[in-house]
PDB file of C-alpha atoms in Angstrom:
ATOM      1  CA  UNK R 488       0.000   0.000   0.000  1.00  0.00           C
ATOM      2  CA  UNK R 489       2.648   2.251   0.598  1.00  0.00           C
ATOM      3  CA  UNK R 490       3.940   2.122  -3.076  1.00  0.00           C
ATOM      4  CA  UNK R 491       0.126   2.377  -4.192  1.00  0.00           C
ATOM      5  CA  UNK R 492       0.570   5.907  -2.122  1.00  0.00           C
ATOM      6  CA  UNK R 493       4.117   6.736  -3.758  1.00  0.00           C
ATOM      7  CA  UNK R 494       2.362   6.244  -7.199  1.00  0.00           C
ATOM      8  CA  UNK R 495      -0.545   8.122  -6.007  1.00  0.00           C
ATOM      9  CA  UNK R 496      -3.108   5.747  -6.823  1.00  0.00           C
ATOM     10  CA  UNK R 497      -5.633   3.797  -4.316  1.00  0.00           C
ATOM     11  CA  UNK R 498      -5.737   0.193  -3.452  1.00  0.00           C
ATOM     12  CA  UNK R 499      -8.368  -1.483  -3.354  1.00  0.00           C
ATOM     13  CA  UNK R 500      -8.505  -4.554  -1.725  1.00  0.00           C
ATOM     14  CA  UNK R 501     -12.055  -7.190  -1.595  1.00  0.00           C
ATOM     15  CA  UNK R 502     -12.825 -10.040   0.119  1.00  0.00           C
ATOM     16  CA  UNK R 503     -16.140 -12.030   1.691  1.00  0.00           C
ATOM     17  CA  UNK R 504     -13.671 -13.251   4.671  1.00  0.00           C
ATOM     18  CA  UNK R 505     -10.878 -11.958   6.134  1.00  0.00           C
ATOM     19  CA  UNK R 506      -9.726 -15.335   6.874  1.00  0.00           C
ATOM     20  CA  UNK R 507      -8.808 -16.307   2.889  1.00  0.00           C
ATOM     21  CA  UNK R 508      -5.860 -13.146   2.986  1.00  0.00           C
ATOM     22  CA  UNK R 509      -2.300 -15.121   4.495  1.00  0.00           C
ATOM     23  CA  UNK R 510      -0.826 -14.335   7.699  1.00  0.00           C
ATOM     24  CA  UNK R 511       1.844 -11.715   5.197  1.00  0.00           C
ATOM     25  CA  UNK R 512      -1.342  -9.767   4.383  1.00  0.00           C
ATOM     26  CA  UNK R 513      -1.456  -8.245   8.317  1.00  0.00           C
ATOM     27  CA  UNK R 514       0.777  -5.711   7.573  1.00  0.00           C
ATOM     28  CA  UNK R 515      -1.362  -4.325   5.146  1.00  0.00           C
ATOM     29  CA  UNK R 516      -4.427  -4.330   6.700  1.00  0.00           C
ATOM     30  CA  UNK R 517      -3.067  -2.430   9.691  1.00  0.00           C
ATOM     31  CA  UNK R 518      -2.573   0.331   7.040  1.00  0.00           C
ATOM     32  CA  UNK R 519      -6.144   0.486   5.522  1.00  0.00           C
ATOM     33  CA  UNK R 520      -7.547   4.185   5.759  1.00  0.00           C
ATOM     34  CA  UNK R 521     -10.942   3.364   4.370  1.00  0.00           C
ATOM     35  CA  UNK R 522     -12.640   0.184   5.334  1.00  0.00           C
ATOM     36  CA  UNK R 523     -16.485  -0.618   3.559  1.00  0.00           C
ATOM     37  CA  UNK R 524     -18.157  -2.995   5.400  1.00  0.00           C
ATOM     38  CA  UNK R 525     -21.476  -4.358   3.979  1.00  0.00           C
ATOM     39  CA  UNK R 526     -23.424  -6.262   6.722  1.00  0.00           C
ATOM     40  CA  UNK R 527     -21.614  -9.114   8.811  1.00  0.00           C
ATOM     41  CA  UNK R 528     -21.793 -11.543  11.537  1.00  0.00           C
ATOM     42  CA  UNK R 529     -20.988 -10.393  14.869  1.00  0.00           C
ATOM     43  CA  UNK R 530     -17.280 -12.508  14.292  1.00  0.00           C
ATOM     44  CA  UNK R 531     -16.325 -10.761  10.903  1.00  0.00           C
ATOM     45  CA  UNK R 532     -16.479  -7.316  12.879  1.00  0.00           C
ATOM     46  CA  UNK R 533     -14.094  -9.105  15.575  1.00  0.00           C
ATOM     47  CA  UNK R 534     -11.714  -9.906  12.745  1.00  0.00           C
ATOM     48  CA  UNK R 535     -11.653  -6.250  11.592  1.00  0.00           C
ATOM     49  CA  UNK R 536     -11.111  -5.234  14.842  1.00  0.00           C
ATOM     50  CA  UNK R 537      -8.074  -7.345  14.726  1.00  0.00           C
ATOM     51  CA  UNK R 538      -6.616  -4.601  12.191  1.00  0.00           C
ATOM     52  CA  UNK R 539      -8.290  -1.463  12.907  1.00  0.00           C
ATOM     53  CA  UNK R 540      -9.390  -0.250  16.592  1.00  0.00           C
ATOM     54  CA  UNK R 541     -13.186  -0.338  16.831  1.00  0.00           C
ATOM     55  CA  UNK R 542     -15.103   1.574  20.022  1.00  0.00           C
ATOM     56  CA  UNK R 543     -18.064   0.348  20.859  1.00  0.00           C
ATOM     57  CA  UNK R 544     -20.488   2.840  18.668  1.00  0.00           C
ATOM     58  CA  UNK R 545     -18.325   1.518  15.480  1.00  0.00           C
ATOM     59  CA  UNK R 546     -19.038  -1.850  16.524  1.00  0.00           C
ATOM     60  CA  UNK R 547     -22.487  -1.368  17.207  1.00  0.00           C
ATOM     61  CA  UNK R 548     -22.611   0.559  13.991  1.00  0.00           C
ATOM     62  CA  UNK R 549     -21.496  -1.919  11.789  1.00  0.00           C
ATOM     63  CA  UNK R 550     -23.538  -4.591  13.564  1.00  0.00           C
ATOM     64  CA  UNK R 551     -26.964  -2.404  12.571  1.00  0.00           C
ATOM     65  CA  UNK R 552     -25.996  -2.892   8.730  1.00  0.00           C
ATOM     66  CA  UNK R 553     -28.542  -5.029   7.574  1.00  0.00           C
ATOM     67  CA  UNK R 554     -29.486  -7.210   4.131  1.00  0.00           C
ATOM     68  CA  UNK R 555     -32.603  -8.406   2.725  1.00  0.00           C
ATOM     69  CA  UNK R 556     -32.022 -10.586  -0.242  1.00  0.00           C
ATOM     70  CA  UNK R 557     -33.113  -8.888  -3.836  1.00  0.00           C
ATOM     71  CA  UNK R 558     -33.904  -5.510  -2.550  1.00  0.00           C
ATOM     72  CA  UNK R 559     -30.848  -4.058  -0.714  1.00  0.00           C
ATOM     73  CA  UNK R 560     -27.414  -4.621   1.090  1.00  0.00           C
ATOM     74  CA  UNK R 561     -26.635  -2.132   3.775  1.00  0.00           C
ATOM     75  CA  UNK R 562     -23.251  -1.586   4.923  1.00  0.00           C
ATOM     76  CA  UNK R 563     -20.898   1.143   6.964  1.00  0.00           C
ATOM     77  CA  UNK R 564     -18.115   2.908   5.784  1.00  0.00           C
ATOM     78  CA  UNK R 565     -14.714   3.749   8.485  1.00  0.00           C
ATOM     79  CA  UNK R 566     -12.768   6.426   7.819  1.00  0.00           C
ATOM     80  CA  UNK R 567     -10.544   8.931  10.001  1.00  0.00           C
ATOM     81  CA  UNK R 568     -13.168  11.369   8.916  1.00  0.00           C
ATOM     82  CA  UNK R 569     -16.209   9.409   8.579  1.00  0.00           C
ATOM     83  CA  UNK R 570     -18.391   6.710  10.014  1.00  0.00           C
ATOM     84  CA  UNK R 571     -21.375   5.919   7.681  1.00  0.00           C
ATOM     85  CA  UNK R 572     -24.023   3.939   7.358  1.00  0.00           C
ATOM     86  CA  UNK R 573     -25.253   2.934   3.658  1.00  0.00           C
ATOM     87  CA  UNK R 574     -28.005   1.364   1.788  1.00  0.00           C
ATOM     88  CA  UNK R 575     -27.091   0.245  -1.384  1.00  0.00           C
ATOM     89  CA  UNK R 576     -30.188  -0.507  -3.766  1.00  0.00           C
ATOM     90  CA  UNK R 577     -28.596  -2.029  -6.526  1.00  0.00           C
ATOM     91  CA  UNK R 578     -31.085  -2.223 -10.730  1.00  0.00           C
ATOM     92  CA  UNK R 579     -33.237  -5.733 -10.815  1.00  0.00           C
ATOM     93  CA  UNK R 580     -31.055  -6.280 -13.872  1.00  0.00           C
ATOM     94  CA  UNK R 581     -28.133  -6.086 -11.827  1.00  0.00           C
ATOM     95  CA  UNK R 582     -29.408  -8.605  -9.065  1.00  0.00           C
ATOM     96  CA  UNK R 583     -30.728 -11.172 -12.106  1.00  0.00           C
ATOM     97  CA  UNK R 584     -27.164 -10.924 -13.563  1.00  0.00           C
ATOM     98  CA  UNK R 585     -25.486 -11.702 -10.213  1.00  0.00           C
ATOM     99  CA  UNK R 586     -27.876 -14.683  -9.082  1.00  0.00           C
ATOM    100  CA  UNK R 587     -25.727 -17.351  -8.605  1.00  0.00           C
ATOM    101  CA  UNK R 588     -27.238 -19.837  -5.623  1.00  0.00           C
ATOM    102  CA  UNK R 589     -28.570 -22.851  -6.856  1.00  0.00           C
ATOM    103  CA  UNK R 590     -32.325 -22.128  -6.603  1.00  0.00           C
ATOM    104  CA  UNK R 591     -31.763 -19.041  -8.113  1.00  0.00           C
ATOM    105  CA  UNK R 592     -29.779 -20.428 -10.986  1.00  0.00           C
ATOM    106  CA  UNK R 593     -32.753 -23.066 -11.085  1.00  0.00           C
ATOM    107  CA  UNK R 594     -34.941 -20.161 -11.480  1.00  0.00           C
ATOM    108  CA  UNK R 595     -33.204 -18.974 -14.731  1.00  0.00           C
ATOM    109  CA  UNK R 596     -33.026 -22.263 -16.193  1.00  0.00           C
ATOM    110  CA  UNK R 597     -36.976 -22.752 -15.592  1.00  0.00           C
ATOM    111  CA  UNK R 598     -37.144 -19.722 -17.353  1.00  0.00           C
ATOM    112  CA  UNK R 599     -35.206 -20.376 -20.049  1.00  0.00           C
ATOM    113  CA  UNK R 600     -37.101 -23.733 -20.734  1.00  0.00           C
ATOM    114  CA  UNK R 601     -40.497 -22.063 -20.054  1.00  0.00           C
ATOM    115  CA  UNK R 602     -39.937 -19.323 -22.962  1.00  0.00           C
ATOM    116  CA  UNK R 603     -37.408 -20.829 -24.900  1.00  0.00           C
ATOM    117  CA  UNK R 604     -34.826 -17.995 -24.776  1.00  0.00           C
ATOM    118  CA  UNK R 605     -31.121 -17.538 -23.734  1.00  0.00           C
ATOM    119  CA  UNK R 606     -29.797 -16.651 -20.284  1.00  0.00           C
ATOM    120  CA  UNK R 607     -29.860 -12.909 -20.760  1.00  0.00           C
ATOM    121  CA  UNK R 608     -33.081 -13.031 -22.002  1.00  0.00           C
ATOM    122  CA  UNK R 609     -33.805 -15.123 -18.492  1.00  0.00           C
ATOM    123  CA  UNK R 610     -32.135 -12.622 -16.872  1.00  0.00           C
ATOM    124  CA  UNK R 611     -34.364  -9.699 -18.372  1.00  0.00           C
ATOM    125  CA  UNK R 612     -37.383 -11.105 -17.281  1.00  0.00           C
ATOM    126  CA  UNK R 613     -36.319 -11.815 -14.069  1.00  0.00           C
ATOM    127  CA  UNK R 614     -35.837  -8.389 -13.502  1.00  0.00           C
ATOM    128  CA  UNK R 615     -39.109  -7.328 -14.778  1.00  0.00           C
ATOM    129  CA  UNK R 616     -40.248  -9.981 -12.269  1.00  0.00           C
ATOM    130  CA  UNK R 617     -38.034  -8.137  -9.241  1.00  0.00           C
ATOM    131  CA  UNK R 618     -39.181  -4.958 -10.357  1.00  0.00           C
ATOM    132  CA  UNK R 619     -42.925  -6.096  -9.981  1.00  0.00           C
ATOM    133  CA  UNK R 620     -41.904  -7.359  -6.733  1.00  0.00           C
ATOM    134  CA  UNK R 621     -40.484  -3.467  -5.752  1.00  0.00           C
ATOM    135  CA  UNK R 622     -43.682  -2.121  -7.119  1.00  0.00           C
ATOM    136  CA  UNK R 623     -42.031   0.140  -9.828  1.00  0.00           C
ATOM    137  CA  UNK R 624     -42.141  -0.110 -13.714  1.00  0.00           C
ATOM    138  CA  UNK R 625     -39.934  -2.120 -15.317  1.00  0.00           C
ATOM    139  CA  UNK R 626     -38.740  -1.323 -19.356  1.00  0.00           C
ATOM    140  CA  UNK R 627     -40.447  -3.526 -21.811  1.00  0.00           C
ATOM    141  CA  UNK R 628     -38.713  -6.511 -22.859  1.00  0.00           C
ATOM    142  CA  UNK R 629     -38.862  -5.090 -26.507  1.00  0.00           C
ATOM    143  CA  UNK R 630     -37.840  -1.638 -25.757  1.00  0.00           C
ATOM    144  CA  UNK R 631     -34.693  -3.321 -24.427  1.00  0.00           C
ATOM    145  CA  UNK R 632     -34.327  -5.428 -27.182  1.00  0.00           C
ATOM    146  CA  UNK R 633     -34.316  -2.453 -29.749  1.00  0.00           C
ATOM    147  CA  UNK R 634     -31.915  -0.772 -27.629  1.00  0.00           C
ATOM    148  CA  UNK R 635     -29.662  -3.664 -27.871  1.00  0.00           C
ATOM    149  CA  UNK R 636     -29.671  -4.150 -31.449  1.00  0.00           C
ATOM    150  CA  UNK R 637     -29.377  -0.079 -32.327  1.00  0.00           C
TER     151      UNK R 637
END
């Protein structure tokens, strides 16, 4: 991270669990400035505390980040200048792309069969499905189409 700073560029580091980074990654994770959180088990925010120094608020802050599966993730955001809490409300199209446990992936396939169409096309009208779910208009399957082929 230091030569990420020399070069003045950020890095940006990922991960669902803190325990897949090695042992050598500790030194580096003492230096993280800005730490986004989305919600986690009471353990994962133990782990981070291993690497950053969490009060209680933080904890309790990051512990109030909550998900409900197709419609948002929330999630907190530690810096030296800012403790946040976020909701992140990501496009139906965007949560039908990313669908990858099995019942979803089921779902697509039944789809698929059921109209005779492709995976994106599965896709598309799974998000007109999530978007009925939300209670908000969803594009037409042929508007998207046209756009597509322009």
């Amino acid at each position: 991270t230091k030569m990420w700073r020399k070069l003045g560029a950020w890095y940006w580091l990922a991960t669902q669990n803190i325990d897949d980074l090695p042992k050598a990654a500790e030194p580096m994770l003492n230096m993280i400035e800005w730490w986004l959180c989305l919600s986690m088990p009471p353990d994962e925010v133990e782990k981070i505390a291993r690497f950053r120094e969490l009060n209680p608020a933080q904890k309790a802050l990051m512990l109030s980040a909550r998900k409900e599966a197709g419609k948002y993730s929330e999630g907190v955001i530690l810096s030296k200048s800012m403790e946040v809490l976020f909701r992140a409300v990501p496009p139906s199209l965007y949560l039908a792309l990313a669908q990858t446990e099995p019942e979803e992936k089921a779902e697509r396939f039944q789809v698929m069969q059921q109209y005779g169409i492709g995976e994106l096309d599965a896709a598309f009208r799974i998000a007109e499905r999530i978007d009925r779910a939300r209670g908000i208009q969803s594009l037409a399957l042929d508007a998207l189409a046209l756009k597509g082929a322009a």
